CSV table of C-alpha atoms in Angstrom, one decimal:
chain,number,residue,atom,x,y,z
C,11,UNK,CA,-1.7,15.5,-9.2
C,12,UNK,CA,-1.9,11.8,-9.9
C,13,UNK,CA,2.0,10.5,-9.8
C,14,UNK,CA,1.1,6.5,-10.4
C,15,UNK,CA,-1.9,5.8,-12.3
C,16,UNK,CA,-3.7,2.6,-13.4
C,17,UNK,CA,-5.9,3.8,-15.8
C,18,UNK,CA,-8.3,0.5,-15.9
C,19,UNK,CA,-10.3,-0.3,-13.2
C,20,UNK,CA,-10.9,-3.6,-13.6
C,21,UNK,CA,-9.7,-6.8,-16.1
C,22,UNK,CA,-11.1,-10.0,-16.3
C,23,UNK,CA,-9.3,-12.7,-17.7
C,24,UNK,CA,-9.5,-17.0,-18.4
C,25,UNK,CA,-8.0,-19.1,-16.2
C,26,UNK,CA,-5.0,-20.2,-18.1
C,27,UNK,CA,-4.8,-17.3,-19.7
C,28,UNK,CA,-2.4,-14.1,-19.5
C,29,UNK,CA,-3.1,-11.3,-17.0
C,30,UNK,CA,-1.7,-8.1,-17.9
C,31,UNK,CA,-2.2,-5.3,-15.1
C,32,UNK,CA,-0.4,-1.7,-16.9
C,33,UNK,CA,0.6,1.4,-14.4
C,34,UNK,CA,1.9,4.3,-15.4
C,35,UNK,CA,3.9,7.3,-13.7
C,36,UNK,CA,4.7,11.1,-14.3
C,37,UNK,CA,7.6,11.7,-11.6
C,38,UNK,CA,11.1,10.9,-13.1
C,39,UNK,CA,12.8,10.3,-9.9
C,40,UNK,CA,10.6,6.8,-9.1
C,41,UNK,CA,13.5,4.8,-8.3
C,42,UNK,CA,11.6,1.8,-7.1
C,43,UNK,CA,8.4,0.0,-7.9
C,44,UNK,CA,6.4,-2.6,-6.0
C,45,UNK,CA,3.1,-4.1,-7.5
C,46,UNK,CA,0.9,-5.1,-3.9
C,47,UNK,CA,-2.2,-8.0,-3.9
C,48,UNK,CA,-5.1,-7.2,-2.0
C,49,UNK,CA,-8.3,-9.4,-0.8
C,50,UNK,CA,-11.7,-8.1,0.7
C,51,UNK,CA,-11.1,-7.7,4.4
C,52,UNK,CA,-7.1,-8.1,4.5
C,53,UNK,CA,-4.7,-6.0,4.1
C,54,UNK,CA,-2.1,-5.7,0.7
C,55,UNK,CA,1.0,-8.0,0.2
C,56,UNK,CA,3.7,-7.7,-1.3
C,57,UNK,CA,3.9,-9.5,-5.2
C,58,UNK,CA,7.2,-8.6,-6.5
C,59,UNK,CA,9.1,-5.4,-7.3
C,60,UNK,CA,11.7,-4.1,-9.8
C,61,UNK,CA,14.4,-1.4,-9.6
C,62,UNK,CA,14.7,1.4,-12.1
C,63,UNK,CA,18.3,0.0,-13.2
C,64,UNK,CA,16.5,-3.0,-14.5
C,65,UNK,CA,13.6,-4.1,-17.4
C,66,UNK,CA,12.3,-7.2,-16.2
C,67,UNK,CA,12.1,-8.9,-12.5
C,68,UNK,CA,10.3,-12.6,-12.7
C,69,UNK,CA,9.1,-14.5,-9.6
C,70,UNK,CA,7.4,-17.3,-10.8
C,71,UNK,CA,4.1,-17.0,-12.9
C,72,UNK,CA,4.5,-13.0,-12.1
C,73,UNK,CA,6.8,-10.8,-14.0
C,74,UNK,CA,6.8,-7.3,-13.8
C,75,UNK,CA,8.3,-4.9,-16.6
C,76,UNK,CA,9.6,-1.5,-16.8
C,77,UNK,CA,9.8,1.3,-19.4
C,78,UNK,CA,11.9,4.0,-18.1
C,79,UNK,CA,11.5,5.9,-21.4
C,80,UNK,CA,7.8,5.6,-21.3
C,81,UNK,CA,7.0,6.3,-18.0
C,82,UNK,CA,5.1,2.6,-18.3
C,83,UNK,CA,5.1,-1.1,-15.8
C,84,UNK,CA,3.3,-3.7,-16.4
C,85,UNK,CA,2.9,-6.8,-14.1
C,86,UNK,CA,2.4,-10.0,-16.5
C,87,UNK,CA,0.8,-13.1,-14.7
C,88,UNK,CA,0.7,-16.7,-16.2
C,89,UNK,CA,-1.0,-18.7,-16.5
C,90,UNK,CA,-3.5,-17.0,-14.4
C,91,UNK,CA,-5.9,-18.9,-11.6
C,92,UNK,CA,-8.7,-18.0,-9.8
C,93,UNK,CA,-6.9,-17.6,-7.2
C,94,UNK,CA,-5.2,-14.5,-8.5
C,95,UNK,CA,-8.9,-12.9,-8.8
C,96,UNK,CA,-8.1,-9.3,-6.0
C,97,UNK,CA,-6.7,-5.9,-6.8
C,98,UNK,CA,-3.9,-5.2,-7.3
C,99,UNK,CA,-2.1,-1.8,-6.6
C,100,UNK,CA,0.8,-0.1,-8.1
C,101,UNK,CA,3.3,1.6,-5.9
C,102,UNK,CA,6.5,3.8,-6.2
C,103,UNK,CA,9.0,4.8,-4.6
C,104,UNK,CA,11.7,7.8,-4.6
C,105,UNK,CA,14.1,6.5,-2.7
C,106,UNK,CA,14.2,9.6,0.0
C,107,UNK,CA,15.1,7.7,2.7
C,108,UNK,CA,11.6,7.3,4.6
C,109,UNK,CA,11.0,4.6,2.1
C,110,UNK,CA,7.6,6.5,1.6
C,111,UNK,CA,5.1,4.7,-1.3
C,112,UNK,CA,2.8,6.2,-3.8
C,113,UNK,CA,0.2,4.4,-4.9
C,114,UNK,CA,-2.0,3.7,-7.8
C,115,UNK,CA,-5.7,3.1,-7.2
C,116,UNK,CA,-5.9,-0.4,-8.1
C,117,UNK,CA,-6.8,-3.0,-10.8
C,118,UNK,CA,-9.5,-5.4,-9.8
C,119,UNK,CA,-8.2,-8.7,-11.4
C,120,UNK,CA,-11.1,-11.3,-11.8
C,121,UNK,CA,-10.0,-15.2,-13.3
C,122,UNK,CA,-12.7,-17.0,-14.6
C,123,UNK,CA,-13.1,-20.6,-14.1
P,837,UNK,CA,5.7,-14.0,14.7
P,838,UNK,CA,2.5,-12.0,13.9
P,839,UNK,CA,4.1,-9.0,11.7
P,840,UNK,CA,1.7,-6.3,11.6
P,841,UNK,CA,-1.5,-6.4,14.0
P,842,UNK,CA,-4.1,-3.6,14.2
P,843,UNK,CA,-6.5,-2.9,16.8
P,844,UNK,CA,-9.7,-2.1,16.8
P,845,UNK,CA,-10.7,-4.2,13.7
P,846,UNK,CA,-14.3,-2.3,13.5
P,847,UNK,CA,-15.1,0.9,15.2
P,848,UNK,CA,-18.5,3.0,15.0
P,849,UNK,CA,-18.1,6.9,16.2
P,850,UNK,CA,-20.5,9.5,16.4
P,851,UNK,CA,-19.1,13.2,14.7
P,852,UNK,CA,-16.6,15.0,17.2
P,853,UNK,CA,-16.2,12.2,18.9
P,854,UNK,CA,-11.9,10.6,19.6
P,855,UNK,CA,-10.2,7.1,19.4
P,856,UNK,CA,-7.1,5.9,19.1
P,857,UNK,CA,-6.0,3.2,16.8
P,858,UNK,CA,-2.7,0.9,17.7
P,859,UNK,CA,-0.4,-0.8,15.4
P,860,UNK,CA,2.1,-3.1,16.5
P,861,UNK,CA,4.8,-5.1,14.8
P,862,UNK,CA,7.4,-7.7,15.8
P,863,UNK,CA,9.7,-7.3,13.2
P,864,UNK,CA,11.7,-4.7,14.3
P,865,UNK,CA,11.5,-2.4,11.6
P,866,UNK,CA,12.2,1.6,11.9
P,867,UNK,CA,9.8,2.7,9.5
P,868,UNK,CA,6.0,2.9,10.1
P,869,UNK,CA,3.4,4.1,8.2
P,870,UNK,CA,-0.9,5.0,8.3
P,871,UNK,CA,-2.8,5.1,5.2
P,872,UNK,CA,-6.4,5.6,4.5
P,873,UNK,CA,-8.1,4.1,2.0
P,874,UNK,CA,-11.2,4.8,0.3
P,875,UNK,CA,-13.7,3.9,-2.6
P,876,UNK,CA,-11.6,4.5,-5.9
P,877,UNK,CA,-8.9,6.0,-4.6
P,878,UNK,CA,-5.9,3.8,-3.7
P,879,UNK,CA,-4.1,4.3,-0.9
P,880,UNK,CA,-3.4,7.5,0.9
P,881,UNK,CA,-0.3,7.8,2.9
P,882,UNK,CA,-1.6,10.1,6.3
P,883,UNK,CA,1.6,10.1,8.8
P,884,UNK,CA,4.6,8.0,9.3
P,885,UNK,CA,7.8,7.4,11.2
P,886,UNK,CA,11.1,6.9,10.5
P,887,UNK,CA,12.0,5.6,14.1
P,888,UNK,CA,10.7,5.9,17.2
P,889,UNK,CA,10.5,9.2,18.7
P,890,UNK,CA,9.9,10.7,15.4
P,891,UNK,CA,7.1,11.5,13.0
P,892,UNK,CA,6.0,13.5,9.5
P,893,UNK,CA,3.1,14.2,7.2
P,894,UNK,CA,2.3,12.2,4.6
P,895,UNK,CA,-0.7,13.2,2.1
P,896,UNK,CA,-3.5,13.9,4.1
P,897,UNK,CA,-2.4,14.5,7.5
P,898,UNK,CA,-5.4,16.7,8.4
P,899,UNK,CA,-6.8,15.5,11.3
P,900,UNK,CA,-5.1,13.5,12.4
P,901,UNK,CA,-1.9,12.9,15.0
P,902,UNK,CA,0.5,10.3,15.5
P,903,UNK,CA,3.0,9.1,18.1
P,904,UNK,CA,5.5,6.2,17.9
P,905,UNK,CA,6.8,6.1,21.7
P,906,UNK,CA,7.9,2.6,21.2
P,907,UNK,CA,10.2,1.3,18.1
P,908,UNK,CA,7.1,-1.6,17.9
P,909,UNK,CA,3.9,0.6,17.8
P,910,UNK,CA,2.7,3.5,15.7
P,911,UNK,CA,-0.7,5.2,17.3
P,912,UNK,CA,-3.0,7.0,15.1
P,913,UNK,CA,-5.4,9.4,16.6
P,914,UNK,CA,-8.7,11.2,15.5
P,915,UNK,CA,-8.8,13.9,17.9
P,916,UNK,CA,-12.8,15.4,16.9
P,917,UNK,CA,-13.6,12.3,14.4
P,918,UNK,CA,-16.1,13.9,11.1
P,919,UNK,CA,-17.7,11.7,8.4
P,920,UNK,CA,-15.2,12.1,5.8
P,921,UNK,CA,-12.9,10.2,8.0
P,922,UNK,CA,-14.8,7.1,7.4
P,923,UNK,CA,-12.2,4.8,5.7
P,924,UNK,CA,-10.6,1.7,6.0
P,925,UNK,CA,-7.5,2.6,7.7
P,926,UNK,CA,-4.0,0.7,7.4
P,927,UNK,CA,-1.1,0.3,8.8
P,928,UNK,CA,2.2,-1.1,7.8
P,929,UNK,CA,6.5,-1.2,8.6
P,930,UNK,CA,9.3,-1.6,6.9
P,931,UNK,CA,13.0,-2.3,7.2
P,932,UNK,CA,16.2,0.0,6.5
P,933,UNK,CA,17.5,-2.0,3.7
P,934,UNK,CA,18.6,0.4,1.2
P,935,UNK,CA,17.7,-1.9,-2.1
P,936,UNK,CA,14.5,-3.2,-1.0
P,937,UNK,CA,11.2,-0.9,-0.5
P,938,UNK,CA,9.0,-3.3,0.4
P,939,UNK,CA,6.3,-2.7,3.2
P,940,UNK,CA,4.1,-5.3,5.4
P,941,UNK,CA,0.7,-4.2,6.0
P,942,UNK,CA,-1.8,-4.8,9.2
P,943,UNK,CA,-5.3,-6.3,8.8
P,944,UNK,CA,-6.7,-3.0,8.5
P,945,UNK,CA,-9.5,-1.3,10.7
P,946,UNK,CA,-13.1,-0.1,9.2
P,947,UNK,CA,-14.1,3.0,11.2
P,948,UNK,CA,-17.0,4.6,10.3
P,949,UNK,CA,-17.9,8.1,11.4
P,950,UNK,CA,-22.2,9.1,12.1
Protein backbone atom coordinates (compact mmCIF):
# COMPACT_ATOMS: atom_id res chain seq x y z
CA UNK A 1 0.00 0.00 0.00
CA UNK A 2 1.40 3.10 -1.50
CA UNK A 3 0.73 6.08 1.36
CA UNK A 4 2.59 9.05 -0.79
CA UNK A 5 2.41 8.76 -4.48
CA UNK A 6 3.72 10.85 -7.39
CA UNK A 7 1.96 9.51 -10.06
CA UNK A 8 4.38 11.18 -12.94
CA UNK A 9 7.59 9.97 -13.43
CA UNK A 10 9.14 12.58 -15.03
CA UNK A 11 8.29 16.52 -16.28
CA UNK A 12 10.27 18.50 -18.40
CA UNK A 13 9.81 22.01 -18.48
CA UNK A 14 11.45 25.63 -20.19
CA UNK A 15 13.79 27.44 -18.42
CA UNK A 16 11.81 30.41 -17.31
CA UNK A 17 9.05 28.56 -17.11
CA UNK A 18 6.75 27.06 -14.16
CA UNK A 19 7.60 23.64 -12.66
CA UNK A 20 4.87 21.98 -11.11
CA UNK A 21 5.85 18.60 -9.22
CA UNK A 22 1.97 17.11 -7.69
CA UNK A 23 2.12 14.25 -4.78
CA UNK A 24 -0.57 12.79 -3.40
CA UNK A 25 -1.38 10.73 -0.04
CA UNK A 26 -4.02 8.22 1.37
CA UNK A 27 -3.14 8.26 5.29
CA UNK A 28 -5.12 11.14 7.05
CA UNK A 29 -2.80 11.49 10.00
CA UNK A 30 0.27 12.99 7.66
CA UNK A 31 0.97 15.82 9.75
CA UNK A 32 4.10 16.99 8.00
CA UNK A 33 5.37 17.16 4.50
CA UNK A 34 8.88 17.76 3.18
CA UNK A 35 9.56 17.82 -0.67
CA UNK A 36 13.65 16.48 -0.86
CA UNK A 37 16.12 17.32 -4.17
CA UNK A 38 18.28 14.69 -5.39
CA UNK A 39 21.42 14.60 -7.97
CA UNK A 40 23.02 11.45 -9.56
CA UNK A 41 25.63 10.19 -7.07
CA UNK A 42 24.56 12.49 -3.88
CA UNK A 43 22.36 11.97 -1.58
CA UNK A 44 18.59 14.06 -1.13
CA UNK A 45 18.32 17.63 0.47
CA UNK A 46 16.09 19.20 1.97
CA UNK A 47 13.82 21.92 -0.40
CA UNK A 48 11.23 23.13 1.86
CA UNK A 49 8.29 21.72 3.86
CA UNK A 50 4.84 22.71 5.04
CA UNK A 51 2.75 21.72 8.07
CA UNK A 52 -0.76 20.32 7.82
CA UNK A 53 -2.14 23.53 9.78
CA UNK A 54 -1.09 25.60 6.82
CA UNK A 55 -1.89 25.93 2.71
CA UNK A 56 1.02 27.53 1.40
CA UNK A 57 4.93 27.68 2.66
CA UNK A 58 7.24 29.88 0.06
CA UNK A 59 11.02 29.88 0.16
CA UNK A 60 11.99 31.72 -2.61
CA UNK A 61 11.29 30.53 -6.38
CA UNK A 62 9.89 27.21 -4.47
CA UNK A 63 6.44 27.12 -3.00
CA UNK A 64 4.84 24.19 -1.91
CA UNK A 65 0.92 23.84 -1.43
CA UNK A 66 -1.41 21.72 0.45
CA UNK A 67 -4.93 20.30 0.12
CA UNK A 68 -5.90 18.71 3.23
CA UNK A 69 -9.41 17.95 1.76
CA UNK A 70 -7.93 16.46 -1.27
CA UNK A 71 -5.35 14.46 -0.03
CA UNK A 72 -3.09 16.61 -2.78
CA UNK A 73 0.75 18.90 -2.51
CA UNK A 74 2.21 20.34 -5.03
CA UNK A 75 5.72 22.00 -5.04
CA UNK A 76 5.58 25.11 -7.59
CA UNK A 77 9.01 26.29 -8.87
CA UNK A 78 9.62 29.68 -10.67
CA UNK A 79 11.05 30.60 -12.79
CA UNK A 80 12.64 27.32 -13.31
CA UNK A 81 16.68 26.85 -14.25
CA UNK A 82 18.60 24.22 -15.40
CA UNK A 83 19.86 23.98 -12.44
CA UNK A 84 16.70 22.66 -10.87
CA UNK A 85 16.92 19.59 -13.57
CA UNK A 86 17.06 16.21 -10.40
CA UNK A 87 14.24 14.33 -8.74
CA UNK A 88 12.62 15.29 -6.57
CA UNK A 89 10.84 13.14 -3.82
CA UNK A 90 7.87 13.61 -1.77
CA UNK A 91 7.85 12.75 1.87
CA UNK A 92 5.52 12.62 5.00
CA UNK A 93 5.40 12.49 8.04
CA UNK A 94 2.97 11.35 11.12
CA UNK A 95 4.34 12.96 13.66
CA UNK A 96 4.91 9.62 16.02
CA UNK A 97 7.80 10.85 17.64
CA UNK A 98 10.65 8.91 15.62
CA UNK A 99 10.19 11.57 13.04
CA UNK A 100 10.04 8.53 10.63
CA UNK A 101 9.38 9.68 6.62
CA UNK A 102 7.46 8.13 3.89
CA UNK A 103 8.34 8.66 0.69
CA UNK A 104 7.13 9.07 -2.76
CA UNK A 105 9.09 7.56 -5.67
CA UNK A 106 10.21 10.58 -7.26
CA UNK A 107 9.64 13.14 -10.09
CA UNK A 108 12.52 13.51 -12.45
CA UNK A 109 12.49 17.39 -13.18
CA UNK A 110 14.45 18.21 -16.46
CA UNK A 111 14.85 22.36 -17.47
CA UNK A 112 15.57 22.92 -20.77
CA UNK A 113 17.90 25.50 -21.91
CA UNK B 1 31.37 20.28 10.05
CA UNK B 2 30.79 17.35 7.66
CA UNK B 3 26.95 16.35 8.62
CA UNK B 4 26.38 13.02 7.43
CA UNK B 5 29.43 10.87 6.06
CA UNK B 6 29.02 7.19 4.81
CA UNK B 7 31.59 4.71 4.45
CA UNK B 8 32.19 2.47 2.03
CA UNK B 9 31.12 4.67 -0.93
CA UNK B 10 31.25 1.51 -3.43
CA UNK B 11 31.27 -2.03 -2.28
CA UNK B 12 31.23 -5.37 -4.56
CA UNK B 13 30.08 -8.70 -2.52
CA UNK B 14 29.76 -12.05 -3.60
CA UNK B 15 26.15 -13.92 -2.32
CA UNK B 16 26.35 -15.01 1.51
CA UNK B 17 28.95 -13.04 1.91
CA UNK B 18 28.85 -9.87 5.28
CA UNK B 19 29.87 -6.11 5.54
CA UNK B 20 29.16 -3.54 7.57
CA UNK B 21 28.41 -0.06 6.50
CA UNK B 22 29.18 3.16 9.03
CA UNK B 23 27.41 6.39 9.24
CA UNK B 24 28.55 9.10 11.21
CA UNK B 25 27.26 12.55 11.90
CA UNK B 26 28.50 15.67 13.71
CA UNK B 27 25.40 17.21 14.38
CA UNK B 28 24.35 15.73 17.32
CA UNK B 29 21.13 14.60 16.39
CA UNK B 30 19.14 11.60 18.29
CA UNK B 31 17.50 10.24 15.40
CA UNK B 32 19.18 8.04 12.69
CA UNK B 33 17.88 6.42 9.97
CA UNK B 34 18.99 3.56 6.76
CA UNK B 35 17.09 3.52 3.72
CA UNK B 36 17.41 1.57 0.56
CA UNK B 37 16.83 2.77 -2.59
CA UNK B 38 16.12 1.22 -5.72
CA UNK B 39 15.06 1.68 -9.48
CA UNK B 40 11.41 3.21 -9.33
CA UNK B 41 10.84 2.89 -6.06
CA UNK B 42 11.64 5.87 -3.82
CA UNK B 43 13.02 5.38 -0.73
CA UNK B 44 12.68 2.57 1.63
CA UNK B 45 13.02 3.27 5.28
CA UNK B 46 15.05 -0.35 6.62
CA UNK B 47 15.99 0.41 10.49
CA UNK B 48 16.42 3.49 12.56
CA UNK B 49 17.18 4.88 16.04
CA UNK B 50 15.79 7.13 18.15
CA UNK B 51 18.98 7.53 20.36
CA UNK B 52 21.71 5.68 21.03
CA UNK B 53 21.35 2.41 22.53
CA UNK B 54 18.12 1.93 20.78
CA UNK B 55 16.81 0.67 17.57
CA UNK B 56 13.35 -0.40 15.37
CA UNK B 57 12.14 -1.76 12.02
CA UNK B 58 11.33 0.29 9.50
CA UNK B 59 9.84 -1.18 6.08
CA UNK B 60 12.04 -3.66 4.96
CA UNK B 61 14.06 -4.63 7.85
CA UNK B 62 14.72 -8.28 6.53
CA UNK B 63 18.08 -8.83 6.55
CA UNK B 64 19.46 -6.70 7.90
CA UNK B 65 20.68 -5.49 11.66
CA UNK B 66 21.61 -2.34 13.18
CA UNK B 67 23.50 -0.92 16.16
CA UNK B 68 23.88 2.67 17.24
CA UNK B 69 26.52 2.20 20.26
CA UNK B 70 27.54 5.78 19.87
CA UNK B 71 24.92 8.87 19.78
CA UNK B 72 27.23 9.89 16.29
CA UNK B 73 27.17 6.55 14.30
CA UNK B 74 24.40 4.29 13.10
CA UNK B 75 26.00 0.73 11.65
CA UNK B 76 24.04 -1.23 9.14
CA UNK B 77 24.86 -4.79 8.65
CA UNK B 78 24.29 -7.51 5.94
CA UNK B 79 24.82 -10.48 7.82
CA UNK B 80 24.60 -13.30 4.54
CA UNK B 81 24.42 -10.44 1.77
CA UNK B 82 21.89 -12.00 -1.56
CA UNK B 83 21.31 -10.07 -4.83
CA UNK B 84 18.19 -8.40 -4.09
CA UNK B 85 20.14 -6.40 -1.64
CA UNK B 86 21.87 -4.55 -4.32
CA UNK B 87 20.77 -0.92 -3.78
CA UNK B 88 22.00 2.33 -3.22
CA UNK B 89 21.86 2.51 0.47
CA UNK B 90 21.46 5.90 2.59
CA UNK B 91 21.81 7.12 5.57
CA UNK B 92 20.61 10.18 7.30
CA UNK B 93 19.81 12.07 11.20
CA UNK B 94 17.68 14.35 12.45
CA UNK B 95 17.04 16.60 15.40
CA UNK B 96 14.31 16.47 18.22
CA UNK B 97 12.58 19.68 17.31
CA UNK B 98 9.06 18.96 17.54
CA UNK B 99 7.83 21.44 14.47
CA UNK B 100 10.45 20.58 12.13
CA UNK B 101 10.79 16.93 10.35
CA UNK B 102 13.46 17.64 8.39
CA UNK B 103 16.32 14.90 7.86
CA UNK B 104 20.12 15.30 6.48
CA UNK B 105 21.16 12.59 4.31
CA UNK B 106 24.93 10.88 3.72
CA UNK B 107 26.43 10.54 0.29
CA UNK B 108 25.02 7.21 -0.07
CA UNK B 109 26.92 3.84 -0.72
CA UNK B 110 26.29 1.55 -4.03
CA UNK B 111 26.71 -2.04 -2.93
CA UNK B 112 26.16 -4.56 -5.26
CA UNK B 113 25.59 -8.16 -4.54
CA UNK B 114 27.16 -11.27 -7.34
Amino acid sequence: DQQVKQNSPSLSVQEGRISILNCDYTNSMFDYFLWYKKYPAEGPTFLISISSIKDKNEDGRFTVFLNKSAKHLSLHIVPSQPGDSAVYFCAASVGSGSEKLVFGKGTKLTVNP
Amino acid sequence: NAGVTQTPKFRVLKTGQSMTLLCAQDMNHEYMYWYRQDPGMGLRLIHYSVGEGTTAKGEVPDGYNVSRLKKQNFLLGLESAAPSQTSVYFCASSAITGDSYEQYFGPGTRLTVT
